[in-house]
Amino acid sequence: MPSFKHNLARLAEQAFERKGDYPVLLFEGRWHGSGELFDRGRKIAGGFTALGVAPGDRVVVTMANCPEVGIIYNALWRAGAVVTPATFLLPPEELAHVIADSEACGVVTTPEFVEKVREAVSGIDSVRFVISTENVGDDVASLESLEAAEP
């Protein structure tokens, strides 16, 4: 993680250190603890780093509402990347414009939008990876593989 004194990842880390583990997110009837979310973000940040994501790299995030959205944002901040949010409602042509214009090195999405993302990244040279919250094929990495790549 970059050695910035004050950045969003460090602020989140300091909040966790002060408050500890407590129920922080209720999603579809399940409470997620701050410790669980913090730990997953840390592991996934390591996976992004292993993929070659460097400070200042842009990564487009276009996901359905789920706990992984916050985890991904935190992981990217910890890796020093710039989160480029794109609403999942964008059609492929407009998503391609966001990806190309930001010169994103990758895209993170949820399974229901993988086909749209595949179409959008086609022919965009800056994109090195597409990641989904679940396994969806050999050409798309999963969050599970990022968590396993923790350095």
C-alpha atoms as a PDB file:
ATOM      1  CA  MET A   1       0.000   0.000   0.000  1.00  0.00           C
ATOM      2  CA  PRO A   2       1.361   3.475  -0.808  1.00  0.00           C
ATOM      3  CA  SER A   3       2.817   5.318   2.166  1.00  0.00           C
ATOM      4  CA  PHE A   4       0.435   8.280   2.016  1.00  0.00           C
ATOM      5  CA  LYS A   5      -0.362   9.624   5.447  1.00  0.00           C
ATOM      6  CA  HIS A   6      -4.004  10.344   4.632  1.00  0.00           C
ATOM      7  CA  ASN A   7      -5.894   8.434   1.968  1.00  0.00           C
ATOM      8  CA  LEU A   8      -9.226   6.629   1.940  1.00  0.00           C
ATOM      9  CA  ALA A   9      -7.688   3.229   2.575  1.00  0.00           C
ATOM     10  CA  ARG A  10      -5.689   4.501   5.551  1.00  0.00           C
ATOM     11  CA  LEU A  11      -8.720   6.299   6.983  1.00  0.00           C
ATOM     12  CA  ALA A  12     -10.733   3.063   6.770  1.00  0.00           C
ATOM     13  CA  GLU A  13      -7.881   1.189   8.421  1.00  0.00           C
ATOM     14  CA  GLN A  14      -7.722   3.721  11.259  1.00  0.00           C
ATOM     15  CA  ALA A  15     -11.493   3.490  11.785  1.00  0.00           C
ATOM     16  CA  PHE A  16     -11.220  -0.302  12.026  1.00  0.00           C
ATOM     17  CA  GLU A  17      -8.351   0.003  14.502  1.00  0.00           C
ATOM     18  CA  ARG A  18     -10.408   2.398  16.668  1.00  0.00           C
ATOM     19  CA  LYS A  19     -13.760   0.614  16.553  1.00  0.00           C
ATOM     20  CA  GLY A  20     -12.800  -3.031  16.072  1.00  0.00           C
ATOM     21  CA  ASP A  21     -15.085  -5.669  14.644  1.00  0.00           C
ATOM     22  CA  TYR A  22     -18.812  -4.982  14.717  1.00  0.00           C
ATOM     23  CA  PRO A  23     -21.841  -5.622  12.481  1.00  0.00           C
ATOM     24  CA  VAL A  24     -21.648  -2.952   9.797  1.00  0.00           C
ATOM     25  CA  LEU A  25     -23.635  -4.078   6.738  1.00  0.00           C
ATOM     26  CA  LEU A  26     -26.968  -5.862   6.471  1.00  0.00           C
ATOM     27  CA  PHE A  27     -27.460  -7.360   3.015  1.00  0.00           C
ATOM     28  CA  GLU A  28     -30.165  -9.847   2.073  1.00  0.00           C
ATOM     29  CA  GLY A  29     -30.791 -10.791   5.694  1.00  0.00           C
ATOM     30  CA  ARG A  30     -27.135 -11.343   6.637  1.00  0.00           C
ATOM     31  CA  TRP A  31     -24.984  -9.069   8.747  1.00  0.00           C
ATOM     32  CA  HIS A  32     -21.397  -8.586   7.584  1.00  0.00           C
ATOM     33  CA  GLY A  33     -18.830  -7.603  10.181  1.00  0.00           C
ATOM     34  CA  SER A  34     -16.317  -4.810   9.737  1.00  0.00           C
ATOM     35  CA  GLY A  35     -13.497  -7.306  10.358  1.00  0.00           C
ATOM     36  CA  GLU A  36     -14.688  -9.616   7.595  1.00  0.00           C
ATOM     37  CA  LEU A  37     -15.005  -6.742   5.108  1.00  0.00           C
ATOM     38  CA  PHE A  38     -11.638  -5.282   6.147  1.00  0.00           C
ATOM     39  CA  ASP A  39      -9.871  -8.646   5.808  1.00  0.00           C
ATOM     40  CA  ARG A  40     -11.372  -9.377   2.382  1.00  0.00           C
ATOM     41  CA  GLY A  41     -10.406  -5.900   1.169  1.00  0.00           C
ATOM     42  CA  ARG A  42      -6.833  -6.445   2.350  1.00  0.00           C
ATOM     43  CA  LYS A  43      -6.584  -9.821   0.622  1.00  0.00           C
ATOM     44  CA  ILE A  44      -8.115  -8.581  -2.620  1.00  0.00           C
ATOM     45  CA  ALA A  45      -5.758  -5.568  -2.606  1.00  0.00           C
ATOM     46  CA  GLY A  46      -2.910  -8.077  -2.593  1.00  0.00           C
ATOM     47  CA  GLY A  47      -4.518  -9.816  -5.556  1.00  0.00           C
ATOM     48  CA  PHE A  48      -4.774  -6.543  -7.461  1.00  0.00           C
ATOM     49  CA  THR A  49      -1.108  -5.858  -6.725  1.00  0.00           C
ATOM     50  CA  ALA A  50      -0.208  -9.349  -7.960  1.00  0.00           C
ATOM     51  CA  LEU A  51      -2.103  -8.549 -11.181  1.00  0.00           C
ATOM     52  CA  GLY A  52       0.166  -5.567 -11.651  1.00  0.00           C
ATOM     53  CA  VAL A  53      -2.208  -2.817 -10.518  1.00  0.00           C
ATOM     54  CA  ALA A  54       0.017   0.083  -9.514  1.00  0.00           C
ATOM     55  CA  PRO A  55      -0.634   3.395  -7.772  1.00  0.00           C
ATOM     56  CA  GLY A  56      -2.480   5.717 -10.124  1.00  0.00           C
ATOM     57  CA  ASP A  57      -3.878   2.944 -12.348  1.00  0.00           C
ATOM     58  CA  ARG A  58      -7.559   3.320 -13.110  1.00  0.00           C
ATOM     59  CA  VAL A  59      -9.972   0.411 -12.648  1.00  0.00           C
ATOM     60  CA  VAL A  60     -13.599   0.641 -13.745  1.00  0.00           C
ATOM     61  CA  VAL A  61     -16.115  -0.778 -11.277  1.00  0.00           C
ATOM     62  CA  THR A  62     -19.549  -1.593 -12.706  1.00  0.00           C
ATOM     63  CA  MET A  63     -21.414  -3.844 -10.292  1.00  0.00           C
ATOM     64  CA  ALA A  64     -24.869  -4.657  -9.031  1.00  0.00           C
ATOM     65  CA  ASN A  65     -25.563  -3.664  -5.434  1.00  0.00           C
ATOM     66  CA  CYS A  66     -23.761  -6.173  -3.178  1.00  0.00           C
ATOM     67  CA  PRO A  67     -21.308  -6.187  -0.258  1.00  0.00           C
ATOM     68  CA  GLU A  68     -18.423  -6.678  -2.674  1.00  0.00           C
ATOM     69  CA  VAL A  69     -18.820  -3.124  -4.021  1.00  0.00           C
ATOM     70  CA  GLY A  70     -17.390  -1.602  -0.840  1.00  0.00           C
ATOM     71  CA  ILE A  71     -14.800  -4.359  -0.558  1.00  0.00           C
ATOM     72  CA  ILE A  72     -13.584  -3.689  -4.114  1.00  0.00           C
ATOM     73  CA  TYR A  73     -13.411   0.075  -3.574  1.00  0.00           C
ATOM     74  CA  ASN A  74     -11.376  -0.443  -0.396  1.00  0.00           C
ATOM     75  CA  ALA A  75      -9.100  -3.003  -2.071  1.00  0.00           C
ATOM     76  CA  LEU A  76      -8.405  -0.716  -5.008  1.00  0.00           C
ATOM     77  CA  TRP A  77      -7.655   2.221  -2.701  1.00  0.00           C
ATOM     78  CA  ARG A  78      -5.287   0.019  -0.705  1.00  0.00           C
ATOM     79  CA  ALA A  79      -3.518  -0.944  -3.960  1.00  0.00           C
ATOM     80  CA  GLY A  80      -3.216   2.766  -4.776  1.00  0.00           C
ATOM     81  CA  ALA A  81      -5.557   2.558  -7.766  1.00  0.00           C
ATOM     82  CA  VAL A  82      -8.139   5.105  -8.825  1.00  0.00           C
ATOM     83  CA  VAL A  83     -11.700   3.765  -8.722  1.00  0.00           C
ATOM     84  CA  THR A  84     -13.639   4.741 -11.843  1.00  0.00           C
ATOM     85  CA  PRO A  85     -17.309   4.018 -11.086  1.00  0.00           C
ATOM     86  CA  ALA A  86     -19.647   3.253 -13.982  1.00  0.00           C
ATOM     87  CA  THR A  87     -23.318   2.526 -13.457  1.00  0.00           C
ATOM     88  CA  PHE A  88     -24.300  -0.973 -14.521  1.00  0.00           C
ATOM     89  CA  LEU A  89     -27.187   0.606 -16.474  1.00  0.00           C
ATOM     90  CA  LEU A  90     -24.837   1.849 -19.204  1.00  0.00           C
ATOM     91  CA  PRO A  91     -25.144   0.112 -22.582  1.00  0.00           C
ATOM     92  CA  PRO A  92     -21.930  -1.539 -23.884  1.00  0.00           C
ATOM     93  CA  GLU A  93     -21.039   1.394 -26.186  1.00  0.00           C
ATOM     94  CA  GLU A  94     -21.167   3.926 -23.345  1.00  0.00           C
ATOM     95  CA  LEU A  95     -19.348   1.606 -20.958  1.00  0.00           C
ATOM     96  CA  ALA A  96     -16.641   1.200 -23.628  1.00  0.00           C
ATOM     97  CA  HIS A  97     -16.327   5.001 -23.757  1.00  0.00           C
ATOM     98  CA  VAL A  98     -15.839   5.192 -19.954  1.00  0.00           C
ATOM     99  CA  ILE A  99     -13.250   2.407 -20.055  1.00  0.00           C
ATOM    100  CA  ALA A 100     -11.333   3.840 -23.018  1.00  0.00           C
ATOM    101  CA  ASP A 101     -11.520   7.470 -21.867  1.00  0.00           C
ATOM    102  CA  SER A 102     -10.212   6.597 -18.395  1.00  0.00           C
ATOM    103  CA  GLU A 103      -7.512   4.342 -19.870  1.00  0.00           C
ATOM    104  CA  ALA A 104      -8.557   1.721 -17.324  1.00  0.00           C
ATOM    105  CA  CYS A 105      -6.251  -1.239 -16.833  1.00  0.00           C
ATOM    106  CA  GLY A 106      -9.168  -3.420 -15.757  1.00  0.00           C
ATOM    107  CA  VAL A 107     -12.853  -3.788 -14.987  1.00  0.00           C
ATOM    108  CA  VAL A 108     -14.563  -5.344 -11.967  1.00  0.00           C
ATOM    109  CA  THR A 109     -18.164  -6.478 -12.337  1.00  0.00           C
ATOM    110  CA  THR A 110     -20.816  -8.934 -11.181  1.00  0.00           C
ATOM    111  CA  PRO A 111     -21.753 -12.063 -13.186  1.00  0.00           C
ATOM    112  CA  GLU A 112     -24.910 -10.643 -14.742  1.00  0.00           C
ATOM    113  CA  PHE A 113     -22.890  -7.919 -16.505  1.00  0.00           C
ATOM    114  CA  VAL A 114     -19.901  -9.966 -17.688  1.00  0.00           C
ATOM    115  CA  GLU A 115     -21.155 -10.301 -21.271  1.00  0.00           C
ATOM    116  CA  LYS A 116     -21.716  -6.548 -21.513  1.00  0.00           C
ATOM    117  CA  VAL A 117     -18.237  -5.920 -20.104  1.00  0.00           C
ATOM    118  CA  ARG A 118     -16.679  -8.420 -22.530  1.00  0.00           C
ATOM    119  CA  GLU A 119     -18.315  -6.536 -25.392  1.00  0.00           C
ATOM    120  CA  ALA A 120     -17.279  -3.154 -23.998  1.00  0.00           C
ATOM    121  CA  VAL A 121     -13.581  -4.023 -23.506  1.00  0.00           C
ATOM    122  CA  SER A 122     -13.202  -5.611 -26.930  1.00  0.00           C
ATOM    123  CA  GLY A 123     -10.459  -3.728 -28.761  1.00  0.00           C
ATOM    124  CA  ILE A 124      -9.432  -1.521 -25.808  1.00  0.00           C
ATOM    125  CA  ASP A 125      -5.697  -2.077 -25.439  1.00  0.00           C
ATOM    126  CA  SER A 126      -5.334  -0.623 -21.949  1.00  0.00           C
ATOM    127  CA  VAL A 127      -7.537  -3.336 -20.368  1.00  0.00           C
ATOM    128  CA  ARG A 128      -5.417  -6.154 -18.942  1.00  0.00           C
ATOM    129  CA  PHE A 129      -8.080  -7.924 -16.864  1.00  0.00           C
ATOM    130  CA  VAL A 130     -11.784  -8.364 -16.161  1.00  0.00           C
ATOM    131  CA  ILE A 131     -12.803  -9.643 -12.742  1.00  0.00           C
ATOM    132  CA  SER A 132     -16.191 -10.933 -11.632  1.00  0.00           C
ATOM    133  CA  THR A 133     -17.487 -11.628  -8.146  1.00  0.00           C
ATOM    134  CA  GLU A 134     -18.043 -15.243  -9.281  1.00  0.00           C
ATOM    135  CA  ASN A 135     -16.363 -17.669 -11.699  1.00  0.00           C
ATOM    136  CA  VAL A 136     -17.843 -17.096 -15.154  1.00  0.00           C
ATOM    137  CA  GLY A 137     -15.229 -18.418 -17.588  1.00  0.00           C
ATOM    138  CA  ASP A 138     -11.550 -18.798 -18.307  1.00  0.00           C
ATOM    139  CA  ASP A 139     -11.140 -15.249 -19.640  1.00  0.00           C
ATOM    140  CA  VAL A 140     -12.498 -13.584 -16.473  1.00  0.00           C
ATOM    141  CA  ALA A 141     -10.791 -13.810 -13.078  1.00  0.00           C
ATOM    142  CA  SER A 142     -12.866 -14.193  -9.911  1.00  0.00           C
ATOM    143  CA  LEU A 143     -12.610 -12.417  -6.577  1.00  0.00           C
ATOM    144  CA  GLU A 144     -11.794 -15.802  -5.077  1.00  0.00           C
ATOM    145  CA  SER A 145      -8.646 -15.981  -7.217  1.00  0.00           C
ATOM    146  CA  LEU A 146      -7.657 -12.465  -6.107  1.00  0.00           C
ATOM    147  CA  GLU A 147      -8.092 -13.370  -2.443  1.00  0.00           C
ATOM    148  CA  ALA A 148      -5.955 -16.478  -2.967  1.00  0.00           C
ATOM    149  CA  ALA A 149      -3.201 -14.351  -4.559  1.00  0.00           C
ATOM    150  CA  GLU A 150      -2.599 -12.402  -1.354  1.00  0.00           C
ATOM    151  CA  PRO A 151       1.165 -11.679  -1.180  1.00  0.00           C
END
